[in-house]
Amino acid sequence: MAQFKVEKLIGNRALSIETGRVARQADGAVLVQYGETIVLVTAVSASEEKGNVDFLPLTVDYREKTYAAGKFPGGFFKREGRPSQKEILTMRLIDRPIRPLFPDTYFREVQVMSIVLSADKENDPDILAMVGASAALSISSIPFSKPTGSVRVGQIEGKFIINPTHAELAQSSMDIVVSGTEDAVMMVEASAKEIPEEQMVDAIMFGHAAIKEIITLQHELIEKCGKEKQIVAPSMMNKELMEEVKQKYYTAIVEKNLTPGKGYRKEALDEILAAIINEYCVEGVENAPTPKEIKAIFETVETIVVREQIVSKGLRPDSRGLKDIRPITCEVGILPRVHGSALFTRGETQAIVVVTLGTTSDEQKVDGLEDEYSKKFMLDYNFPPFCVGETKPLRGPGRREIGHGALAERALAEVLPPPNKFPYTTRVVSDITESNGSSSMASVCGGTLALMDAGVPIKAPVAGIAMGLVKEENSVCILSDILGTEDHLGDMDFKVAGTAQGVTALQMDIKIAGITEKIMRDALAQAREGRLHILQELEKVIEKPREKISVYAPKIVQIKINPEKIGMIIGPGGKNIKKIQEETGAKIEIEDDGTVIISATLGESAEKAKTWIENMTKEVEVGKTYKGKVLSIKEYGAFVEIIPGHDGLVHISELSYEYVEKAGDVVEVGQEIMIKVIGIDDQKRVKLSRKAALKESEQPLTPKN
C-alpha cells in the first residue's frame, strides 16, 4: 500500500499527517505528528446496519499509552486500566465536532480510535487526536461530509498563541479548544481568567483562521488517497403522511407544547401521539404505518412546529420570551454537619451542592503522560436517574457526568484563592435532583453559593447560563436559559459561565454546519445579560463568603520557616515532629520551601503546634533572658532548654555567686529557671547564666530558686 504524507506549519511548529504506513486494514488511518508528539487515529465502519437502529452508533475512544512518555503505569498492575478523566474528556472533544457531520440516515456502527504513541511533554496530544479523527474519516469511504480542524488558543501578555506548549499554557490567561469546518466554528471548550466576551470571540476567530490551514492540509491528503464515499440511502419517512399529520395536528401540538411543567407537557404530547397511532395504525389495513414509523413522523412534526413557533412568534414551549430566565430560588446552609451547602433551583432544574474542606493529604494525585501533580480543587457532578423521572442501574460516572463536572470545575477554579491565602483542599459535589435545562450551569451557581457558605474567600461569585439557537434560513433566534426540549430540537447548546467581569468557562456545541461570528457575538452578549441577572439572584441570598469556616471543618494554620530548620523540626527519625503531633493532636506537613501546614480538629490544637514550631525555629539572642527547663545535670553544670529545640550550658560557676560544689545542690532536672544567654561560640554552642538572670530580677540567689 502506498504511503502519503502532508505537512504544514501551524503556529510555530510543523503539523504532519501520514497514512498508508500503519493500521492499513482500517477504513481510514493516519499518524499525526506535532513536535515529537505522535498520535495514531483510525476510523472503521461496520459493513452492515444493526437491526432496528435509527441513530448513528458512533463510538470514540482515546487512550494514552504510558510508554509514549517513557513511563510505567501507576498502581499495582503495570498495565493501562480504565480511561482516566483526561482521556474521557478528550474522547468528548473528538466526538462533538464530528458527530453532526454524518448523514441523518447513516446507521452503520462507526468507531474512531486514537492512541498516543509518543509524547514530548510539550504538545498536548488531544488536538492531534481531534485533527486525526477528521483526517481518518475524510480519506475513508465513510460518508463524513467535510473535514474539520482543531486548535488550542492561549493568550500571553495580550497576544494570542496557536497550540501553546504546557509551559506557555501555565502563563496563559485562557485555554480554548476550537474546532470547526472551513466555513464555521462547530465546537468550543474554554476556560479563562474573567475574559470579556468580545475578547473571547476574537480568540475563537483567531483559532478558526488556523483551522482553515489544517483543513487545507487535509484536502491535500484527500486528493492523494481519498476513497470514494459510500452511498447513503435517503430517508424512508412517508413525507405525504408527515404533511397530513402536520396539517391535522399542528394546532393541537402548539397548544399541548404550552402545557406548564415538563412531565405534564410530555403527558399531553403523548396523548396526541396515541391518537395519531390509533388513527393510522389500523390492523388489517394494507400498507398501514407501524407505531414506530408514526412516532418518527410525530417527532419530526413536533420539531417543525416548535421551531416555527419560535421563529415566527418568538413563542417558546413554556411561553417565555427569548431572553426570559426561569424563576430562581436559592438556599444556603441547608445541611447542618457539612462544611458548606446550597440548594439552587431554576425552573425545573435543581442541584444540591456541598463543599468539603480538607488538608494537603486530601489532594488528588493525578498521573498521566505528564509528571504527576496534585489537585487542591475538584468538583464532582452526579446525575441520578430519578432527577428526570427514570430508572436505570448506577454504574459510576459516565462520560457526560465527567464532562459536565469538568466544565463546572473550570468555571469555579478561576475565582478560588491561592494556596498561600487559603491552604485548604476543596471538594465540591453537585447532586442533580431535578433536570430540565442545563444542570451543569446549575452546578456552577450552586457551587458559588456553597463555597461562600463554607467561608472560601472566592474572588467573585460565578454564575452560568445555557443558550440555545433556532436558525431557519435568514431567521435567527437566540434563546436564553434553554429547556431540555429546546436543547434537543434546537441548533446549539452554548453554556457560558463567569463573573460580572468576564467569562471563566465556555462550552459550545453546534448541531448544524456551524455558526457565524455575528451569531457567536450576539449569543455571548445575550448570555452576559442573563448571567448578570442570575448573579443578582445569588447575591440576594449571600453577598460574600462567610467570615469563618464551619466549626466541623479542620482548622489549618500555615507558617513559613527557614528551610534550613526543617531537619530540626523533624528530628532524628522523625522524633521531634512525632512528639509535637502527639502532644498537640495536630497534623503537621512540611514542604521543601519551608511552608509548614498545621491542621487539627480543634483550633487550639493547631495554635499550640504553631507556637511550638515557631519557638523551635526562633533564633536564640545573646543578652536575652528566657524561662528555661533543666534537661540534665553534669559535674560541670546543667543543660537547660531555652526554647523547644534549643538548649545551652549553665556552667557551675554561673549557677550562683557563691561557691557551688555540685550543680544538683542548686537545680534539679525538670525545674524551670530563669536564665540569660551570655554568649554563642563558633560552633553554635550557647552559654547561659542563672546568676545574671537572677541579678536582673533582683531575686536572692538561694539554692533551688
XYZ file of C-alpha atoms in Angstrom:
705
model
C 0.000 0.000 0.000
C 1.325 3.404 -0.961
C 2.292 5.880 1.739
C 1.288 9.534 1.667
C 2.300 12.424 3.905
C 1.362 16.104 4.056
C 2.910 18.767 6.269
C 2.260 22.404 7.111
C 3.491 24.992 9.632
C 0.724 25.548 12.199
C 1.573 28.025 14.927
C 5.336 27.845 15.102
C 5.692 24.072 14.600
C 5.162 21.659 11.728
C 1.977 19.547 11.723
C 2.220 16.387 9.621
C -0.449 13.840 8.673
C 0.676 10.489 7.268
C -1.266 7.466 6.013
C -0.512 4.049 4.482
C 2.216 3.136 6.945
C 0.345 1.530 9.857
C -3.169 0.173 10.563
C -3.770 -0.485 6.867
C -6.855 -2.676 7.400
C -8.838 0.197 8.921
C -11.161 2.172 6.635
C -9.021 5.212 7.390
C -5.846 5.537 9.472
C -3.411 8.399 9.998
C -0.351 9.236 12.059
C -0.479 12.848 13.210
C 2.742 14.458 14.476
C 3.390 17.832 16.110
C 6.804 18.352 17.656
C 7.701 14.900 18.959
C 4.134 14.015 19.925
C 2.599 11.357 17.659
C -0.975 10.028 17.686
C -2.395 7.134 15.667
C -6.059 7.637 14.730
C -8.213 5.051 12.955
C -11.788 5.063 11.649
C -13.767 1.914 10.900
C -17.397 1.459 9.855
C -19.397 -1.754 10.102
C -20.265 -3.403 6.794
C -23.976 -3.558 7.641
C -26.515 -1.753 9.785
C -27.672 -3.263 13.036
C -31.330 -4.187 13.103
C -33.869 -1.579 14.277
C -31.281 1.163 14.707
C -32.497 4.690 13.909
C -29.459 6.652 15.127
C -25.733 6.870 14.378
C -23.934 4.378 16.679
C -20.680 6.353 16.839
C -18.055 5.324 19.399
C -14.976 7.436 20.066
C -12.023 6.141 22.076
C -8.795 7.875 23.039
C -6.040 6.202 25.034
C -2.674 7.419 26.285
C -0.006 4.731 26.345
C 2.349 5.489 29.226
C 5.268 4.184 27.182
C 4.711 7.250 24.981
C 6.300 9.339 27.727
C 8.804 6.680 28.858
C 6.783 5.816 31.968
C 5.300 2.780 33.672
C 1.597 2.795 34.543
C 0.957 3.754 38.159
C -0.666 1.375 40.616
C -0.193 -2.307 41.376
C -0.936 -3.597 37.874
C 1.660 -2.346 35.418
C -0.778 -2.125 32.539
C -3.121 0.632 31.408
C -6.555 0.254 33.007
C -9.819 2.131 32.667
C -9.648 5.528 30.944
C -8.515 8.463 33.065
C -10.562 11.648 33.343
C -8.218 13.340 30.855
C -8.787 10.529 28.350
C -12.562 10.659 28.759
C -12.638 14.435 28.318
C -10.552 14.078 25.153
C -12.992 11.465 23.812
C -15.737 14.069 24.198
C -13.627 16.704 22.446
C -13.123 14.377 19.481
C -16.774 13.292 19.317
C -18.591 16.614 19.496
C -17.403 18.343 16.289
C -17.569 15.259 14.047
C -20.947 13.799 15.097
C -23.123 16.442 13.304
C -21.264 15.847 10.020
C -22.642 12.351 9.336
C -25.802 11.940 7.223
C -29.037 11.706 9.228
C -29.821 8.337 7.649
C -26.422 6.671 8.184
C -26.939 3.983 10.813
C -23.866 1.765 10.494
C -21.696 1.457 13.576
C -18.643 3.728 13.373
C -15.628 3.535 15.687
C -12.907 6.180 15.878
C -9.866 5.183 17.951
C -6.908 7.358 18.930
C -3.715 6.026 20.530
C -0.920 8.288 21.784
C 2.337 6.665 20.666
C 4.834 9.399 21.579
C 4.500 12.330 23.961
C 7.129 15.079 24.152
C 5.517 16.652 27.274
C 5.264 19.966 25.429
C 2.471 19.449 22.927
C -0.835 18.064 24.203
C -1.913 15.071 22.087
C -5.629 15.907 22.389
C -5.547 18.400 19.492
C -3.678 15.885 17.326
C -6.313 13.233 18.063
C -9.076 15.639 17.026
C -7.332 16.501 13.757
C -6.567 12.828 13.166
C -10.214 11.804 13.623
C -11.271 14.187 10.864
C -8.424 13.113 8.560
C -9.061 9.368 9.058
C -12.781 9.796 8.351
C -12.159 12.107 5.389
C -9.835 9.738 3.500
C -12.067 6.717 4.221
C -15.222 5.613 2.404
C -17.300 6.515 5.474
C -19.795 9.268 4.485
C -18.289 12.061 6.577
C -19.443 15.287 4.905
C -16.440 17.607 5.299
C -13.103 17.832 7.171
C -12.787 19.641 10.484
C -9.761 21.261 12.045
C -8.941 21.802 15.724
C -6.524 24.053 17.619
C -5.855 25.287 21.118
C -5.637 29.050 21.660
C -3.759 30.707 24.525
C -3.020 34.317 25.374
C 0.141 35.699 26.941
C 0.545 39.447 27.546
C -2.418 40.174 25.294
C -1.093 38.141 22.356
C -2.946 35.083 21.057
C -0.948 31.864 20.565
C -1.885 28.811 18.485
C -1.271 25.462 20.232
C 0.692 26.788 23.234
C 3.037 24.364 24.969
C 2.303 23.218 28.510
C 4.784 25.809 29.833
C 3.132 28.587 27.822
C -0.326 27.469 28.902
C 0.696 27.873 32.552
C 1.210 31.599 31.846
C -1.846 31.985 29.617
C -4.988 33.908 30.569
C -7.113 31.430 28.598
C -7.194 27.839 27.401
C -9.571 27.500 24.449
C -10.031 24.445 22.238
C -11.736 25.392 18.971
C -12.961 23.019 16.284
C -14.718 23.831 13.042
C -15.134 23.362 9.354
C -13.732 25.633 6.667
C -16.885 27.752 6.874
C -17.804 27.927 10.541
C -17.000 27.059 14.155
C -18.508 23.767 15.352
C -17.272 23.369 18.930
C -15.595 25.416 21.657
C -14.329 24.272 25.059
C -12.724 27.033 27.123
C -11.518 28.194 30.498
C -10.433 31.780 31.062
C -9.455 34.270 33.734
C -12.541 36.518 33.573
C -12.053 37.380 29.898
C -14.500 39.887 28.302
C -16.920 38.379 25.798
C -15.592 40.353 22.812
C -12.046 39.183 23.517
C -13.287 35.600 23.796
C -14.810 35.765 20.298
C -11.605 37.337 18.945
C -9.663 34.356 20.303
C -12.102 31.872 18.764
C -11.886 33.546 15.356
C -8.082 33.651 15.635
C -8.215 29.908 16.163
C -10.588 29.457 13.229
C -8.055 31.076 10.893
C -5.555 28.350 11.823
C -8.282 25.707 11.464
C -8.686 26.666 7.795
C -4.991 25.929 7.240
C -5.353 22.485 8.842
C -8.360 21.738 6.619
C -6.341 22.775 3.546
C -3.723 20.237 4.627
C -6.386 17.518 4.870
C -7.717 18.362 1.397
C -4.205 17.753 0.054
C -4.244 14.298 1.634
C -7.766 13.553 0.345
C -6.718 14.429 -3.202
C -3.801 11.995 -2.931
C -5.532 8.980 -1.381
C -9.155 9.683 -0.508
C -11.569 6.778 -1.100
C -14.940 7.081 -2.809
C -17.668 7.712 -0.235
C -20.427 5.194 0.450
C -23.853 5.966 -0.973
C -26.310 6.699 1.816
C -29.933 5.678 1.387
C -32.426 8.563 1.529
C -34.906 8.869 4.361
C -37.691 6.285 4.199
C -40.136 8.562 6.014
C -43.507 8.943 4.285
C -43.444 12.670 3.528
C -47.061 12.763 2.352
C -48.199 11.213 5.617
C -45.965 13.610 7.554
C -47.599 16.609 5.826
C -51.035 15.157 6.560
C -50.224 14.708 10.259
C -48.788 18.205 10.382
C -51.932 19.745 8.884
C -54.291 17.819 11.186
C -52.415 18.171 14.458
C -50.413 21.412 14.137
C -52.703 23.463 16.383
C -53.019 20.686 18.961
C -49.233 20.284 19.164
C -48.819 24.058 19.628
C -51.381 24.081 22.456
C -50.009 20.999 24.216
C -46.449 22.341 23.996
C -47.571 25.289 26.114
C -48.630 22.964 28.955
C -46.777 24.103 32.123
C -44.373 21.557 33.605
C -42.068 19.107 31.852
C -43.949 15.994 32.988
C -47.396 17.384 32.218
C -46.219 18.634 28.827
C -44.878 15.170 27.947
C -48.160 13.534 29.002
C -50.142 15.990 26.865
C -47.974 15.323 23.800
C -48.120 11.563 24.409
C -51.921 11.828 24.213
C -51.628 13.327 20.718
C -49.157 10.633 19.671
C -51.532 7.932 20.950
C -54.396 9.500 18.985
C -52.323 9.547 15.775
C -51.272 5.913 16.261
C -54.888 4.954 16.905
C -55.966 6.735 13.713
C -53.328 5.431 11.317
C -52.038 2.116 12.693
C -55.143 0.065 11.885
C -54.821 -3.712 11.832
C -55.731 -5.338 8.560
C -55.274 -2.164 6.508
C -52.811 -2.652 3.681
C -49.586 -0.558 3.924
C -50.653 0.874 7.273
C -47.687 2.506 9.082
C -46.219 0.930 12.205
C -46.310 2.706 15.594
C -42.531 3.178 15.267
C -42.949 4.956 11.925
C -45.719 7.150 13.326
C -43.548 8.056 16.318
C -40.718 9.139 13.990
C -43.184 11.235 11.953
C -44.633 12.779 15.120
C -41.185 13.734 16.445
C -40.329 15.350 13.113
C -43.594 17.287 13.071
C -43.126 18.371 16.689
C -39.640 19.672 15.812
C -41.045 21.642 12.874
C -43.896 23.062 14.983
C -41.704 24.132 17.905
C -39.110 25.757 15.638
C -41.736 27.588 13.551
C -43.426 28.953 16.663
C -40.100 30.258 17.996
C -39.044 31.840 14.688
C -42.416 33.293 13.654
C -43.862 34.296 17.022
C -40.974 34.166 19.490
C -43.108 31.653 21.401
C -41.182 29.046 23.388
C -42.624 25.752 24.713
C -43.090 27.207 28.216
C -44.438 30.585 26.910
C -41.304 32.547 27.864
C -39.780 35.304 25.768
C -36.462 34.651 24.041
C -34.425 36.354 26.798
C -36.501 35.366 29.832
C -34.855 33.401 32.664
C -36.965 30.913 34.594
C -37.727 31.676 38.289
C -34.717 31.146 40.558
C -34.688 30.241 44.237
C -31.554 29.808 46.343
C -30.851 28.495 49.832
C -27.586 28.113 51.743
C -26.616 26.202 54.879
C -29.275 23.555 54.247
C -27.205 20.665 55.686
C -26.121 21.125 59.328
C -22.986 18.979 59.556
C -21.299 19.651 56.211
C -18.766 22.448 55.697
C -20.860 24.361 53.167
C -24.091 23.622 51.300
C -26.625 25.152 48.935
C -29.821 24.305 47.106
C -30.133 26.022 43.730
C -33.368 25.794 41.747
C -34.013 27.338 38.335
C -37.360 26.333 36.868
C -37.372 22.526 36.867
C -33.612 22.204 37.251
C -32.283 21.751 40.775
C -28.949 20.918 42.379
C -27.860 20.196 45.934
C -24.234 21.325 46.113
C -21.936 20.532 49.044
C -18.409 21.753 49.867
C -15.913 19.744 51.899
C -12.681 21.292 53.169
C -9.628 19.132 53.756
C -5.888 19.203 54.258
C -2.918 18.625 51.976
C -3.286 14.881 52.450
C -6.698 15.098 50.760
C -5.274 16.462 47.497
C -5.923 14.354 44.409
C -2.831 12.846 42.806
C -3.040 12.957 39.019
C -0.740 10.829 36.895
C -0.609 10.524 33.131
C 1.788 11.327 30.323
C 2.904 14.450 32.173
C 4.675 14.492 35.529
C 2.474 13.616 38.486
C 0.829 16.606 40.158
C -1.696 17.313 42.919
C -5.087 18.995 42.638
C -6.300 21.137 45.535
C -9.726 21.725 43.975
C -12.095 19.203 42.476
C -15.759 19.225 41.502
C -17.812 16.062 41.071
C -21.152 16.072 39.252
C -23.776 13.343 39.706
C -26.875 12.837 37.585
C -29.048 10.160 39.260
C -31.880 8.768 37.106
C -34.630 9.990 39.463
C -33.847 13.606 38.524
C -35.587 13.009 35.181
C -38.125 10.503 36.483
C -36.326 7.464 35.107
C -34.930 4.192 36.419
C -31.574 2.735 35.451
C -28.692 0.955 37.210
C -25.917 3.074 38.707
C -22.546 2.087 37.267
C -20.347 5.026 38.201
C -19.996 8.356 36.410
C -20.350 8.263 32.630
C -18.683 10.468 30.035
C -21.458 13.043 30.277
C -21.155 13.346 34.060
C -17.368 13.677 33.873
C -17.667 16.294 31.133
C -20.273 18.360 32.984
C -18.260 18.184 36.204
C -15.096 19.326 34.418
C -16.930 22.290 32.886
C -18.295 23.427 36.256
C -14.870 22.865 37.859
C -13.161 25.108 35.302
C -15.796 27.793 35.812
C -15.177 27.982 39.569
C -11.432 27.266 39.658
C -10.597 30.714 38.276
C -12.031 32.543 41.324
C -10.542 30.369 44.076
C -7.933 31.913 46.388
C -4.286 30.846 46.022
C -2.978 28.154 48.417
C -0.832 30.643 50.338
C -4.014 32.513 51.323
C -6.325 29.513 51.714
C -4.372 26.265 52.210
C -7.426 24.001 52.281
C -8.076 21.259 49.746
C -11.593 21.926 48.461
C -14.063 19.422 47.050
C -17.437 20.399 45.600
C -20.090 17.771 44.899
C -23.176 18.634 42.848
C -26.051 16.149 43.051
C -28.712 16.951 40.468
C -32.157 16.372 41.967
C -34.236 17.723 39.060
C -33.317 18.356 35.452
C -34.963 20.248 32.616
C -32.283 22.508 31.197
C -28.615 22.959 31.970
C -27.726 21.120 35.169
C -24.005 21.872 34.689
C -24.745 25.594 34.900
C -26.949 24.944 37.937
C -23.902 23.243 39.449
C -21.844 26.391 38.834
C -24.463 28.600 40.524
C -24.965 26.190 43.424
C -21.195 25.774 43.706
C -20.738 29.525 44.140
C -23.349 29.587 46.910
C -21.882 26.555 48.700
C -18.311 27.900 48.513
C -19.380 31.203 50.063
C -21.410 29.317 52.691
C -18.253 27.345 53.536
C -16.260 30.545 54.011
C -13.999 30.011 50.999
C -12.770 33.543 50.102
C -13.545 33.391 46.364
C -12.554 36.378 44.238
C -16.098 36.922 42.934
C -19.364 34.970 42.529
C -19.745 32.915 39.333
C -22.998 32.159 37.527
C -23.708 30.049 34.470
C -26.372 30.028 31.765
C -27.142 27.791 28.777
C -28.030 29.471 25.497
C -29.821 27.941 22.515
C -30.354 28.729 18.851
C -33.045 28.180 16.253
C -31.894 29.086 12.745
C -34.197 28.839 9.745
C -32.633 30.299 6.574
C -32.104 34.013 7.389
C -34.121 33.941 10.625
C -32.051 33.559 13.782
C -33.463 33.290 17.304
C -31.102 33.101 20.301
C -32.700 31.605 23.414
C -31.649 32.260 26.995
C -31.831 29.555 29.681
C -32.932 26.742 27.377
C -35.190 23.844 28.311
C -34.296 20.249 27.587
C -36.748 20.313 24.655
C -35.101 23.415 23.202
C -31.705 21.774 23.507
C -32.985 18.638 21.770
C -34.884 20.404 18.959
C -32.595 23.425 18.575
C -29.350 24.030 16.707
C -26.955 24.998 19.500
C -26.086 24.353 23.121
C -23.918 27.250 24.298
C -23.012 27.191 28.008
C -21.345 30.317 29.413
C -20.127 30.795 32.994
C -18.393 33.782 34.518
C -18.326 36.659 36.961
C -19.656 40.171 36.441
C -16.226 40.991 34.987
C -15.940 38.280 32.341
C -16.059 34.664 31.207
C -14.385 31.879 33.214
C -15.649 28.867 31.226
C -17.431 28.243 27.972
C -18.705 25.203 26.089
C -20.373 25.346 22.702
C -21.794 22.524 20.592
C -23.422 23.024 17.204
C -25.815 20.575 15.537
C -25.879 22.356 12.187
C -22.970 23.098 9.831
C -21.702 25.874 12.101
C -22.492 29.414 13.160
C -21.169 32.784 12.088
C -19.051 35.201 14.087
C -22.031 37.564 14.431
C -24.263 34.862 15.926
C -21.499 33.996 18.376
C -21.055 37.612 19.467
C -24.813 38.105 19.825
C -25.167 34.876 21.828
C -22.361 35.858 24.220
C -23.806 39.346 24.690
C -27.247 37.898 25.467
C -25.645 35.325 27.779
C -23.970 38.160 29.698
C -27.371 39.787 30.318
C -28.720 36.519 31.674
C -25.612 35.859 33.759
C -25.817 39.279 35.447
C -29.477 38.630 36.288
C -28.607 35.267 37.863
C -25.725 36.833 39.842
C -28.188 39.303 41.347
C -30.388 36.395 42.451
C -27.418 34.665 44.085
C -26.373 37.813 45.935
C -29.853 38.188 47.425
C -29.130 35.064 49.483
C -25.435 35.519 50.314
C -23.398 38.531 49.173
C -19.918 37.412 50.169
C -18.107 34.464 51.758
C -18.709 33.886 55.450
C -16.035 35.291 57.750
C -15.343 31.939 59.389
C -15.321 28.391 58.107
C -17.549 25.700 59.613
C -16.791 24.506 63.123
C -16.802 20.983 61.674
C -14.055 21.744 59.152
C -10.428 21.072 60.046
C -8.520 24.113 61.282
C -5.458 24.845 59.173
C -2.628 27.198 60.075
C 0.162 27.917 57.624
C 3.529 29.405 58.566
C 6.846 29.854 56.822
C 10.168 28.816 58.322
C 13.780 28.827 57.198
C 14.168 25.679 55.026
C 17.455 25.003 56.836
C 15.474 24.379 60.033
C 13.231 21.666 58.535
C 15.570 18.965 59.827
C 15.375 20.416 63.333
C 11.571 20.223 63.356
C 11.543 16.676 62.018
C 14.340 15.478 64.294
C 16.276 12.205 64.076
C 13.948 9.530 62.712
C 11.056 11.988 62.932
C 11.362 12.149 66.729
C 10.591 15.844 67.121
C 7.649 16.085 64.740
C 6.081 12.962 66.201
C 6.338 14.447 69.668
C 4.684 17.698 68.577
C 1.847 15.823 66.874
C 1.290 13.500 69.845
C 1.246 16.263 72.450
C -0.865 18.761 70.477
C -3.150 16.451 68.494
C -2.351 18.376 65.322
C -1.139 17.052 61.984
C 1.969 18.691 60.511
C 3.067 18.707 56.867
C 6.269 20.391 55.751
C 7.099 21.353 52.177
C 10.596 21.745 50.758
C 10.334 25.557 50.582
C 9.784 25.810 54.354
C 5.990 26.054 54.268
C 4.537 24.339 57.321
C 0.856 23.361 57.181
C -0.697 22.546 60.559
C -4.161 21.019 60.678
C -6.307 19.918 63.583
C -9.912 19.291 64.500
C -9.689 21.931 67.248
C -8.310 25.388 66.639
C -6.432 25.424 69.959
C -4.504 22.280 68.955
C -3.369 23.922 65.721
C -2.331 27.089 67.572
C -0.408 25.091 70.156
C 1.539 23.282 67.453
C 2.149 26.579 65.659
C 3.607 28.167 68.794
C 5.770 25.118 69.383
C 7.238 25.233 65.866
C 7.719 28.992 65.977
C 9.641 28.648 69.236
C 11.761 25.850 67.771
C 12.709 27.935 64.796
C 13.423 31.115 66.691
C 16.996 32.295 66.825
C 18.492 32.433 70.309
C 19.594 36.011 71.080
C 22.631 36.929 73.129
C 21.689 39.144 76.080
C 18.094 37.951 76.198
C 16.576 36.310 79.273
C 14.458 33.147 78.948
C 12.483 30.851 81.196
C 14.202 27.529 80.613
C 13.817 23.950 81.732
C 16.647 21.888 83.230
C 17.260 18.885 80.984
C 20.243 17.246 82.689
C 22.835 17.850 85.379
C 26.554 17.240 84.928
C 29.609 17.662 87.150
C 30.472 20.907 85.370
C 26.976 22.427 85.252
C 23.447 21.963 83.918
C 21.996 21.778 80.412
C 18.882 23.907 80.115
C 16.299 24.003 77.283
C 15.929 27.671 76.355
C 13.090 27.222 73.860
C 11.886 23.940 72.262
C 14.739 22.542 70.180
C 17.419 24.825 71.669
C 19.450 24.221 74.800
C 22.633 25.513 76.335
C 25.032 25.007 79.218
C 24.870 26.859 82.516
C 28.422 26.349 83.827
C 28.599 25.526 87.518
C 30.243 28.909 88.087
C 27.190 30.662 86.562
C 24.663 28.984 88.836
C 25.290 31.207 91.852
C 27.550 33.977 93.178
C 28.518 31.615 95.986
C 30.712 28.559 95.583
C 28.736 25.583 94.256
C 30.180 22.154 94.914
C 27.550 20.219 92.973
C 25.113 21.596 90.351
C 22.438 19.368 91.868
C 22.623 21.420 95.049
C 21.190 24.418 93.140
C 18.924 22.994 90.427
C 17.178 19.724 89.651
C 16.032 18.024 86.422
C 12.666 19.329 85.234
C 12.949 22.558 87.206
C 12.083 25.779 85.371
C 14.584 28.572 85.958
C 15.309 31.999 84.569
C 18.494 32.054 82.502
C 20.274 34.627 80.385
C 22.181 33.986 77.148
C 25.695 35.354 77.671
C 27.331 34.016 74.534
C 27.276 31.753 71.449
C 30.570 30.321 70.217
C 31.647 29.492 66.664
C 30.183 26.006 66.962
C 26.734 27.439 67.859
C 27.090 26.290 71.469
C 25.059 28.514 73.778
C 26.467 29.768 77.094
C 23.901 30.533 79.795
C 23.971 32.233 83.188
C 21.497 31.782 86.024
C 23.085 34.353 88.266
C 22.971 37.026 85.524
C 19.250 36.415 85.010
C 18.512 36.497 88.728
C 20.521 39.685 89.147
C 18.257 41.359 86.556
C 15.188 40.330 88.514
C 16.877 41.166 91.844
C 15.981 37.759 93.283
C 18.137 36.268 96.050
C 20.476 33.529 94.866
C 19.152 30.776 97.075
C 19.572 27.145 96.143
C 16.748 25.571 94.070
C 15.268 29.059 93.460
